[in-house]
Amino acid sequence: MNDFQPIEARPAPNQAVGFVAWLRNNLFSSIANSIVTLLVMGVLAYYIPQFIDWAFISANWQGTSEDACVKEGACWVFVNAWSYQFFYGSYPAEEVWRINLTIVLLIVVIIASFTLPRHIRLKVSIGAWLLLPIVGIAILDGSWLGLEQVSTDLWGGFTLNVFMAAASIIVAFPFSFLWALGRRSQMPFIRSVSIIFIEFFRGVPVLSLFFMGSVMLPLFFAEGTNVDKLIRVWLVLIFFMSGYMAEVFRGGFQAVPGGQYEAADSIGLSYWQKILLIILPQVIKISMPNILATFVMLFKNTTFLLIIGIPEVVQTLQTALSNSYWLGGHALEGYLFVFLVFWASCFSMSVMARRIEHKMNTDKRD
Amino acid sequence: MSETKSAIQDLEVITIENLNKWYGNFHVLRDINLRVKKGERIVICGPSGSGKSTMIRCINRLEEFQEGSLIVDGIEMIEDVKNIEKIRKDVGMVFQHFNLFPHLTILENLTLGPIWVQKKPKAEAEEIAMRYLERVKIPDQALKYPGQLSGGQQQRVAIARSLCMSPNIMLFDEPTSALDPEMIKEVLDVMVELAQDGMTMLCVTHEMGFAKKVADRVIFMDAGQIVEENEPNEFFNNPQNERTQLFLSQILQH
């Protein structure tokens, strides 16, 4: 009888590696490709030096007022002078540690919910997430903690965008899960209510929702009650977000194989045990990329709040641009700065999302 | 009167009478009658679409039926959530595609039912789980995730998961159909052991060797009906029905 002799693995042939090979494969693989590559390079070669010159070499970095901007390039002095307002709005400077503390708490909770040991991760992080909006409001407002109260009129800037987006998604999360469950429900009443809700908030522009929140919503409150404008907008964002996320979750529910439901049923779990212990964890894992995409969308949509006069970062920028000491036309610098801040946050979120996906795929292969 | 009744129930763990089921207008199960005694091992075979899986899935109410009656362990299957849950605690099920919970470790898969359904303390549940993992010969995999195990190992975990609930009846729905040939044996070995321990088993399978070895009765189904049932020797050597003969000639040819 012959012995089975395994043949040793050999590397695959023709593996072109290195920069030149990459160039040839990706940029100059055909004549048409080469022409396009050269054209694009030409355009870049023309504009990039100009931009660099404007943004860095002949830019004005030093100074505190418009008069400091003597050179031809960008006037970063403008951004520098207004940076406090861009980040913190009109929040009193001596209390600004409260905003920073809230941001730190947010970051700590995000990190904790992915790095805590597995057996306590879910319990601790769910509790932390649900407490976070309340703790955040308590710290920022201050009156519950005996700190000096800072009225919401003074909140503003980029941190307000962050807080509005984060506070909305946290509250919207459980609601959207329930809406998605409702949409899958066997009971006609629950199902139709869920569908109407979801489709309404997905089918209506977010701007009109903001107007509704600031103008129409007060009509529904009892007379004499004055609900803070930020809270009304918060409610709108929660509804809007939960409509979108419900659809994200529905996709997740559909992606969980039917066998998971049957297996849970067959060992005798009740409906809610089945949903919370078996289905929800898998739905969240499947939906994680879409949840983050939806969050990025909501985060960017918070700039629309300027329409109803909430001093988020773009609104603050416009205030700065129309300030009588800064009439030199610094819109380009200002908007570039806002782009950069948003881009940096959204990009780091998507990097984080990729990390999370990768981590989830490696420690829980299926 | 009540004594005789309970004696019959002791003896007969599953009683199916005139069961009929429709998917929409499609009549999938037609006048099914089946009595299973305690400790009996039944193999159900038949062509695909014959309703064999649907029938055993009716037993733990993964499928509803429209007509007839079904009594499991003396509990009548009716539209009552309490009864359905009671029956499910009594009946274990193993699926073709294992259906382990991918986000939980093997040990957590096994302890989930005992902890949440039977309200056992965690330590006790884990002890039970390890006992059954040893019984299916993979205690060393306890802390891995299902995705890290081979198909045969996953199916053995699925069997152990059902056993952890200490069921009186085990249902197997084509437990080896999704497995590579080399892994079928390890699963069948576990099932044979289980049969030798006296578990009441209903098994949808085409593993005729298994049927010959352990079955007390083989049931052949086609077009939603029970065509023939007999003890294995008679069934394989002397099938009474033409349809059965055709089926057997086709699956035993190779």
XYZ file of C-alpha atoms in Angstrom:
620
model
C 0.000 0.000 0.000
C 1.202 3.494 -0.836
C 1.795 6.042 1.856
C -0.013 9.348 1.533
C 2.710 11.990 1.093
C 1.490 15.565 1.469
C 3.165 17.982 -0.966
C 4.627 21.017 0.729
C 2.921 24.344 0.065
C 4.652 26.618 -2.461
C 4.139 30.370 -2.912
C 1.858 31.443 -5.764
C 3.757 32.399 -8.945
C 4.002 35.910 -10.455
C 3.389 37.873 -7.334
C 4.329 41.393 -8.329
C 5.067 43.381 -5.221
C 6.486 46.809 -4.570
C 5.656 50.347 -5.581
C 6.453 50.043 -9.290
C 4.308 46.945 -9.658
C 1.479 48.679 -7.829
C 1.756 51.686 -10.168
C 1.701 49.486 -13.230
C -1.260 47.436 -12.057
C -3.406 50.283 -10.824
C -2.514 53.466 -12.683
C -0.939 52.455 -15.998
C -2.639 49.178 -16.816
C -3.807 50.390 -20.264
C -3.247 53.324 -22.603
C -6.543 54.982 -21.652
C -5.744 54.500 -17.979
C -2.319 56.039 -18.423
C -3.788 59.115 -20.144
C -6.342 59.626 -17.359
C -3.625 59.176 -14.744
C -1.389 61.780 -16.399
C -4.255 64.268 -16.786
C -5.275 63.944 -13.140
C -1.650 64.288 -12.054
C -1.326 67.452 -14.152
C -4.378 69.042 -12.568
C -3.164 68.130 -9.102
C 0.333 69.455 -9.841
C -1.198 72.777 -10.847
C -3.538 73.270 -7.898
C -1.883 71.623 -4.936
C 1.114 74.003 -4.729
C -1.261 76.989 -4.906
C -3.345 75.568 -2.131
C -0.334 74.764 0.008
C 0.987 78.260 -0.506
C -2.365 79.779 0.501
C -3.012 77.484 3.446
C 0.494 77.293 4.908
C 3.336 79.267 3.379
C 1.790 82.708 3.016
C -0.849 82.124 5.673
C -1.187 84.319 8.745
C -0.805 82.356 11.963
C 0.100 84.930 14.578
C -2.099 87.589 16.071
C -5.412 88.183 17.717
C -7.268 90.568 15.425
C -8.014 91.125 11.766
C -5.102 93.574 11.493
C -2.677 90.718 11.956
C -3.728 89.281 8.591
C -1.311 91.155 6.342
C -0.011 88.354 4.172
C -1.857 87.148 1.082
C -2.691 83.644 2.282
C -5.255 82.264 4.656
C -6.085 84.183 7.804
C -5.988 81.408 10.386
C -5.957 84.121 13.018
C -9.713 84.299 12.475
C -10.228 80.643 13.290
C -7.853 80.882 16.207
C -9.604 83.902 17.683
C -13.009 82.285 17.443
C -11.983 78.732 18.270
C -13.462 78.853 21.758
C -16.878 79.801 20.363
C -16.591 77.251 17.566
C -16.116 74.504 20.116
C -18.035 75.655 23.158
C -20.486 78.347 21.982
C -21.217 80.931 24.644
C -20.590 78.562 27.540
C -18.877 80.543 30.334
C -15.128 80.070 30.134
C -14.665 79.322 33.839
C -17.212 76.474 33.593
C -15.848 74.931 30.421
C -14.335 71.994 32.317
C -17.897 70.678 32.540
C -18.129 70.314 28.774
C -14.710 68.686 28.645
C -15.670 66.325 31.454
C -18.807 65.285 29.575
C -16.788 64.627 26.423
C -14.331 62.533 28.423
C -17.204 60.563 29.954
C -18.607 59.922 26.485
C -15.262 58.660 25.249
C -14.764 56.504 28.351
C -18.162 54.877 27.898
C -17.504 54.215 24.204
C -14.159 52.614 24.964
C -15.534 50.667 27.920
C -18.331 49.124 25.903
C -15.788 47.466 23.633
C -12.935 46.689 25.978
C -14.456 45.538 29.274
C -14.144 41.827 30.069
C -16.867 39.940 28.258
C -18.851 38.702 31.246
C -19.581 42.176 32.606
C -19.357 44.147 29.361
C -23.033 44.043 28.421
C -24.415 44.796 31.885
C -22.017 47.639 32.637
C -22.113 49.264 29.241
C -25.909 49.222 28.875
C -26.228 50.855 32.281
C -23.538 53.388 31.465
C -25.116 54.291 28.139
C -28.550 54.820 29.641
C -27.163 56.927 32.485
C -24.949 58.996 30.229
C -27.566 61.448 28.851
C -28.878 62.160 32.343
C -25.405 62.576 33.837
C -24.386 64.704 30.873
C -27.353 67.030 31.226
C -26.778 67.243 34.978
C -23.166 68.246 34.501
C -23.799 70.696 31.659
C -26.829 72.330 33.219
C -25.400 72.162 36.704
C -28.462 73.108 38.741
C -29.074 69.518 39.960
C -25.510 69.203 41.179
C -25.415 72.538 42.965
C -23.141 74.014 40.352
C -23.818 77.327 38.750
C -26.636 76.827 36.275
C -25.699 77.396 32.656
C -28.859 77.970 30.640
C -29.182 76.078 27.377
C -29.139 79.360 25.429
C -25.429 79.471 26.154
C -24.671 75.952 24.968
C -23.271 75.862 21.498
C -20.467 75.159 19.117
C -19.179 71.838 17.885
C -19.593 70.156 21.257
C -23.318 70.882 21.031
C -23.405 69.007 17.713
C -21.672 66.098 19.391
C -23.965 66.132 22.424
C -27.154 66.408 20.394
C -26.132 63.538 18.142
C -24.944 61.310 20.999
C -27.901 62.009 23.274
C -30.313 61.326 20.416
C -28.826 58.043 19.333
C -28.624 56.728 22.887
C -32.317 57.312 23.528
C -33.323 56.342 19.993
C -31.528 53.009 20.258
C -34.016 51.121 22.470
C -36.987 52.796 20.794
C -35.882 51.900 17.314
C -35.391 48.333 18.460
C -38.989 48.244 19.673
C -40.246 49.822 16.430
C -38.391 47.193 14.418
C -39.882 44.441 16.591
C -43.300 46.042 16.155
C -42.913 46.070 12.424
C -42.270 42.331 12.488
C -45.095 41.681 14.911
C -47.919 39.279 14.111
C -50.415 41.674 15.666
C -51.960 43.912 12.981
C -52.444 46.927 15.242
C -48.879 47.024 16.526
C -47.549 46.355 13.069
C -49.486 49.162 11.389
C -48.638 51.685 14.100
C -44.957 50.812 13.724
C -45.034 51.037 9.939
C -46.801 54.417 10.023
C -44.323 55.784 12.539
C -41.238 54.515 10.738
C -42.359 55.571 7.288
C -43.433 59.012 8.515
C -40.071 59.848 10.020
C -38.160 58.361 7.124
C -40.300 60.072 4.527
C -40.195 63.619 5.882
C -37.168 65.928 5.445
C -35.309 66.477 8.669
C -35.456 70.242 8.182
C -39.237 70.267 8.227
C -39.081 68.132 11.346
C -36.866 70.732 13.021
C -39.336 73.470 12.155
C -42.106 71.307 13.526
C -40.115 70.819 16.706
C -39.464 74.493 17.208
C -42.770 75.941 15.994
C -45.486 73.296 16.097
C -44.499 71.096 19.013
C -45.119 73.835 21.629
C -48.758 73.891 20.498
C -49.162 70.361 21.793
C -47.822 71.073 25.247
C -50.175 72.210 27.973
C -50.559 75.942 28.156
C -48.010 77.657 30.317
C -45.442 74.909 30.116
C -42.329 76.120 28.457
C -40.272 73.236 27.205
C -36.727 74.172 26.389
C -36.017 74.555 22.703
C -33.067 72.171 22.860
C -35.233 69.504 24.455
C -37.831 69.893 21.721
C -35.168 69.510 19.074
C -33.767 66.572 20.986
C -37.180 64.887 20.806
C -37.315 65.509 17.069
C -33.868 64.014 16.601
C -34.837 60.982 18.674
C -37.938 60.349 16.561
C -36.068 60.915 13.333
C -33.215 58.693 14.374
C -35.402 55.904 15.690
C -37.300 55.783 12.394
C -34.061 55.280 10.513
C -32.519 52.904 12.984
C -35.679 50.810 13.083
C -35.073 50.022 9.434
C -31.439 49.246 10.166
C -32.531 46.843 12.884
C -35.167 45.310 10.653
C -32.434 44.438 8.195
C -30.519 42.896 11.086
C -33.523 40.874 12.201
C -33.980 39.529 8.707
C -30.349 38.527 8.523
C -30.553 36.319 11.638
C -31.284 32.814 10.353
C -34.716 31.410 11.178
C -32.989 28.460 12.812
C -31.867 30.723 15.664
C -35.483 31.497 16.555
C -36.392 27.816 16.308
C -33.468 26.707 18.430
C -34.369 29.277 21.076
C -37.982 28.112 20.973
C -37.014 24.479 21.167
C -35.125 24.905 24.440
C -38.194 26.610 25.867
C -37.092 30.252 26.117
C -39.915 32.764 26.398
C -40.449 35.413 23.722
C -38.492 38.144 25.505
C -35.717 35.788 26.592
C -35.388 34.696 22.980
C -35.309 38.270 21.685
C -32.933 39.675 24.310
C -30.545 36.753 24.796
C -30.367 35.235 21.340
C -31.618 37.594 18.679
C -30.638 41.092 19.872
C -26.907 40.397 20.290
C -26.755 38.974 16.779
C -28.835 41.811 15.338
C -26.528 44.418 16.872
C -23.483 42.648 15.546
C -24.926 42.392 12.043
C -26.209 45.970 12.063
C -23.129 47.605 13.570
C -21.775 49.043 10.278
C -25.192 50.470 9.402
C -25.769 51.817 12.904
C -22.516 53.733 12.662
C -23.353 54.969 9.172
C -26.726 56.201 10.426
C -25.046 57.863 13.355
C -22.603 59.692 11.085
C -25.568 60.879 9.023
C -27.367 62.147 12.104
C -24.218 63.785 13.398
C -23.826 65.747 10.175
C -27.525 66.571 10.134
C -27.158 68.358 13.453
C -25.695 71.288 11.491
C -29.228 71.864 10.145
C -30.083 73.083 13.611
C -28.732 76.465 12.535
C -31.961 76.922 10.539
C -33.944 77.271 13.742
C -31.324 79.414 15.392
C -29.548 76.933 17.609
C -25.921 78.044 17.976
C -24.245 74.885 16.778
C -20.906 75.157 15.004
C -22.043 76.425 11.571
C -24.391 78.939 13.160
C -21.518 80.129 15.349
C -19.325 80.413 12.283
C -21.901 82.604 10.572
C -22.139 84.794 13.622
C -18.377 85.152 13.550
C -18.381 85.973 9.829
C -20.843 88.803 10.318
C -18.984 90.216 13.312
C -18.063 93.832 12.630
C -14.429 93.333 13.654
C -13.959 90.460 11.227
C -15.442 91.614 7.970
C -12.404 90.672 5.879
C -14.211 87.725 4.272
C -12.864 84.698 6.074
C -15.610 82.335 5.000
C -13.173 80.033 3.231
C -10.990 79.589 6.303
C -14.014 79.168 8.546
C -15.747 76.561 6.419
C -12.506 74.709 5.809
C -12.074 74.521 9.552
C -15.613 73.148 9.999
C -15.032 70.632 7.204
C -11.856 69.529 8.854
C -13.414 69.098 12.279
C -16.364 67.118 10.928
C -14.226 65.117 8.593
C -11.781 64.233 11.364
C -14.573 63.064 13.677
C -16.458 61.123 11.005
C -13.309 59.556 9.640
C -12.147 58.462 13.071
C -15.607 57.006 13.674
C -15.391 54.963 10.513
C -11.902 53.793 11.419
C -13.281 52.801 14.795
C -16.197 51.046 13.097
C -13.823 49.017 10.981
C -11.813 48.066 14.070
C -14.979 47.000 15.865
C -16.150 44.928 12.940
C -12.786 43.301 12.672
C -12.727 42.546 16.389
C -16.235 41.118 16.338
C -15.376 38.955 13.381
C -12.268 37.540 14.954
C -13.458 36.741 18.436
C -16.867 35.459 17.378
C -16.519 33.772 14.048
C -19.621 32.071 12.792
C -60.773 5.144 35.662
C -58.184 7.811 36.279
C -55.618 5.128 37.087
C -56.012 3.387 33.772
C -55.822 6.698 32.024
C -52.576 7.635 33.676
C -51.193 4.176 32.975
C -51.859 4.692 29.303
C -50.200 8.063 29.450
C -47.157 6.580 31.146
C -46.858 4.147 28.361
C -47.667 6.447 25.510
C -45.611 9.634 25.424
C -46.794 10.926 22.075
C -50.273 10.464 20.721
C -51.101 11.978 17.367
C -54.641 11.547 16.112
C -55.937 12.582 12.709
C -53.508 15.433 12.449
C -53.930 17.670 9.419
C -51.904 20.672 8.455
C -52.057 23.132 5.616
C -49.577 25.739 4.407
C -52.082 28.145 2.898
C -53.982 25.865 0.558
C -51.309 23.217 0.414
C -52.268 20.157 2.421
C -48.904 19.096 3.923
C -49.956 16.591 6.570
C -52.909 14.342 5.923
C -54.636 12.283 8.600
C -51.493 11.475 10.537
C -51.927 8.910 13.306
C -48.935 7.993 15.410
C -48.464 6.568 18.882
C -45.067 6.524 20.492
C -44.367 4.586 23.663
C -41.860 5.578 26.281
C -38.351 4.544 25.292
C -39.328 3.809 21.733
C -36.938 4.762 18.955
C -38.554 5.695 15.699
C -36.894 6.502 12.417
C -38.874 8.465 9.881
C -37.846 8.486 6.255
C -39.316 9.500 2.955
C -38.650 11.694 -0.053
C -38.157 15.406 0.417
C -41.408 17.294 0.708
C -43.150 14.294 2.194
C -43.904 16.160 5.424
C -41.607 14.200 7.737
C -39.835 17.256 9.155
C -43.108 19.140 9.414
C -44.590 16.293 11.400
C -41.889 16.168 14.042
C -41.816 19.963 14.192
C -45.494 19.840 15.110
C -44.571 17.804 18.164
C -42.820 20.733 19.866
C -45.036 23.272 18.190
C -42.468 24.850 15.903
C -45.283 24.330 13.400
C -48.962 24.866 14.003
C -51.570 22.424 12.759
C -55.195 23.010 11.935
C -56.966 19.739 12.675
C -56.557 16.735 14.923
C -55.066 16.303 18.337
C -51.573 15.912 19.644
C -50.744 14.896 23.194
C -47.158 14.964 24.404
C -46.350 13.530 27.830
C -49.965 13.869 28.821
C -50.047 17.541 27.865
C -52.553 18.366 25.191
C -51.195 20.707 22.545
C -53.645 23.570 22.362
C -53.460 27.299 21.738
C -52.055 27.953 25.180
C -48.643 29.488 25.634
C -48.213 27.784 29.032
C -48.797 24.362 27.517
C -46.479 25.032 24.614
C -43.711 26.091 26.992
C -44.318 23.033 29.164
C -44.035 20.739 26.176
C -40.911 22.455 24.906
C -39.213 21.882 28.234
C -39.990 18.206 27.834
C -38.952 17.787 24.230
C -35.433 18.347 22.946
C -34.737 19.024 19.323
C -31.668 18.712 17.112
C -31.678 20.471 13.765
C -30.101 19.786 10.408
C -28.047 22.981 10.578
C -27.188 22.680 14.303
C -28.490 26.195 15.057
C -26.018 26.835 17.824
C -25.995 30.412 19.062
C -22.916 31.896 17.378
C -22.423 34.752 19.850
C -22.158 32.442 22.867
C -19.436 29.994 23.840
C -20.182 26.296 23.765
C -20.605 26.297 27.527
C -22.969 29.276 27.384
C -24.961 27.593 24.634
C -25.448 24.646 26.951
C -26.218 26.544 30.147
C -28.641 29.038 28.617
C -31.686 26.786 28.899
C -30.985 25.453 32.404
C -30.280 28.951 33.748
C -33.090 30.913 32.105
C -35.808 28.297 31.653
C -35.217 25.924 34.560
C -33.846 28.710 36.818
C -30.898 26.629 37.952
C -27.937 28.336 39.597
C -25.062 28.992 37.202
C -22.620 26.622 38.885
C -25.077 23.728 38.759
C -25.930 24.462 35.127
C -22.257 24.466 34.223
C -21.705 21.192 35.991
C -24.566 19.622 34.042
C -23.247 21.133 30.823
C -19.767 19.722 31.370
C -21.246 16.305 32.120
C -23.063 16.272 28.787
C -20.081 17.680 26.919
C -18.102 14.767 28.258
C -20.811 12.461 27.127
C -20.549 13.772 23.572
C -16.750 13.640 23.974
C -15.806 17.299 23.514
C -15.352 18.780 27.013
C -12.139 20.465 25.833
C -14.105 22.726 23.464
C -16.254 24.285 26.205
C -14.806 27.779 25.968
C -14.687 28.027 22.181
C -17.308 29.580 19.944
C -19.456 27.448 17.627
C -17.717 28.875 14.550
C -14.433 27.377 15.704
C -15.766 23.811 15.730
C -16.220 21.334 12.904
C -19.714 20.451 11.745
C -19.677 17.122 13.543
C -18.549 18.751 16.777
C -21.224 21.426 16.442
C -23.924 18.838 15.984
C -22.717 16.968 19.063
C -22.847 20.238 20.999
C -26.402 20.725 19.731
C -27.319 17.284 21.045
C -25.717 18.083 24.387
C -27.583 21.404 24.505
C -30.879 19.579 24.191
C -29.882 16.982 26.751
C -29.024 19.671 29.300
C -32.727 20.403 29.574
C -33.208 16.733 30.594
C -35.939 16.099 28.042
C -38.080 12.971 27.984
C -38.264 12.945 24.228
C -35.656 13.854 21.629
C -36.522 14.905 18.114
C -33.853 14.762 15.400
C -34.499 16.579 12.146
C -32.017 15.167 9.615
C -29.136 15.560 12.066
C -26.459 14.288 9.675
C -27.642 15.717 6.352
C -25.447 18.813 6.535
C -22.309 16.954 7.579
C -19.256 15.782 5.688
C -19.123 11.996 5.342
C -16.239 11.750 7.802
C -18.225 13.488 10.517
C -21.463 11.570 10.214
C -20.121 8.666 12.213
C -19.195 10.693 15.295
C -22.717 12.108 15.465
C -24.391 8.769 14.867
C -22.242 7.204 17.592
C -23.589 9.713 20.084
C -27.133 9.048 18.923
C -26.685 5.290 19.206
C -25.417 5.698 22.774
C -28.389 7.857 23.569
C -30.730 5.233 22.148
C -29.064 2.552 24.240
C -29.693 4.631 27.345
C -33.422 4.372 26.723
C -34.235 7.835 25.442
C -37.452 8.168 23.491
C -36.321 9.283 20.054
C -37.969 10.356 16.839
C -35.433 10.727 14.118
C -35.892 11.943 10.587
C -32.919 10.499 8.739
C -31.831 8.582 5.703
C -29.054 6.803 7.556
C -30.460 3.337 7.001
C -27.617 1.704 8.899
C -28.629 3.700 11.954
C -32.257 2.716 11.419
C -31.389 -0.974 11.257
C -29.187 -0.721 14.317
C -31.360 1.158 16.795
C -34.884 1.725 15.500
C -37.830 -0.070 17.020
C -39.981 1.096 14.178
C -39.360 2.705 10.803
C -41.968 4.978 9.345
C -42.110 5.807 5.671
C -43.905 8.959 4.636
C -44.876 10.318 1.258
C -47.172 13.140 0.157
C -48.010 14.087 3.717
C -49.129 10.637 4.757
C -47.697 7.752 6.681
C -47.420 5.137 3.969
C -45.974 2.284 5.953
C -44.626 1.555 9.380
C -42.920 -1.568 10.528
C -40.047 -2.885 12.590
C -36.762 -2.388 10.706
C -36.109 -5.955 9.543
C -39.496 -6.337 7.993
C -39.403 -2.802 6.689
C -36.183 -3.213 4.766
C -36.502 -6.835 3.707
C -40.164 -7.094 3.088
C -41.747 -3.714 2.368
C -45.479 -4.027 1.895
C -46.186 -0.947 -0.138
C -45.105 -0.376 -3.720
C -44.118 3.226 -2.950
C -41.889 2.032 -0.122
C -40.243 -0.534 -2.366
C -39.498 2.115 -4.971
C -38.043 4.464 -2.343
C -35.893 1.781 -0.762
C -34.641 0.554 -4.130
C -33.583 4.096 -4.932
C -31.759 4.885 -1.712
C -30.174 1.467 -1.266
C -28.947 1.163 -4.847
C -25.640 2.893 -4.302
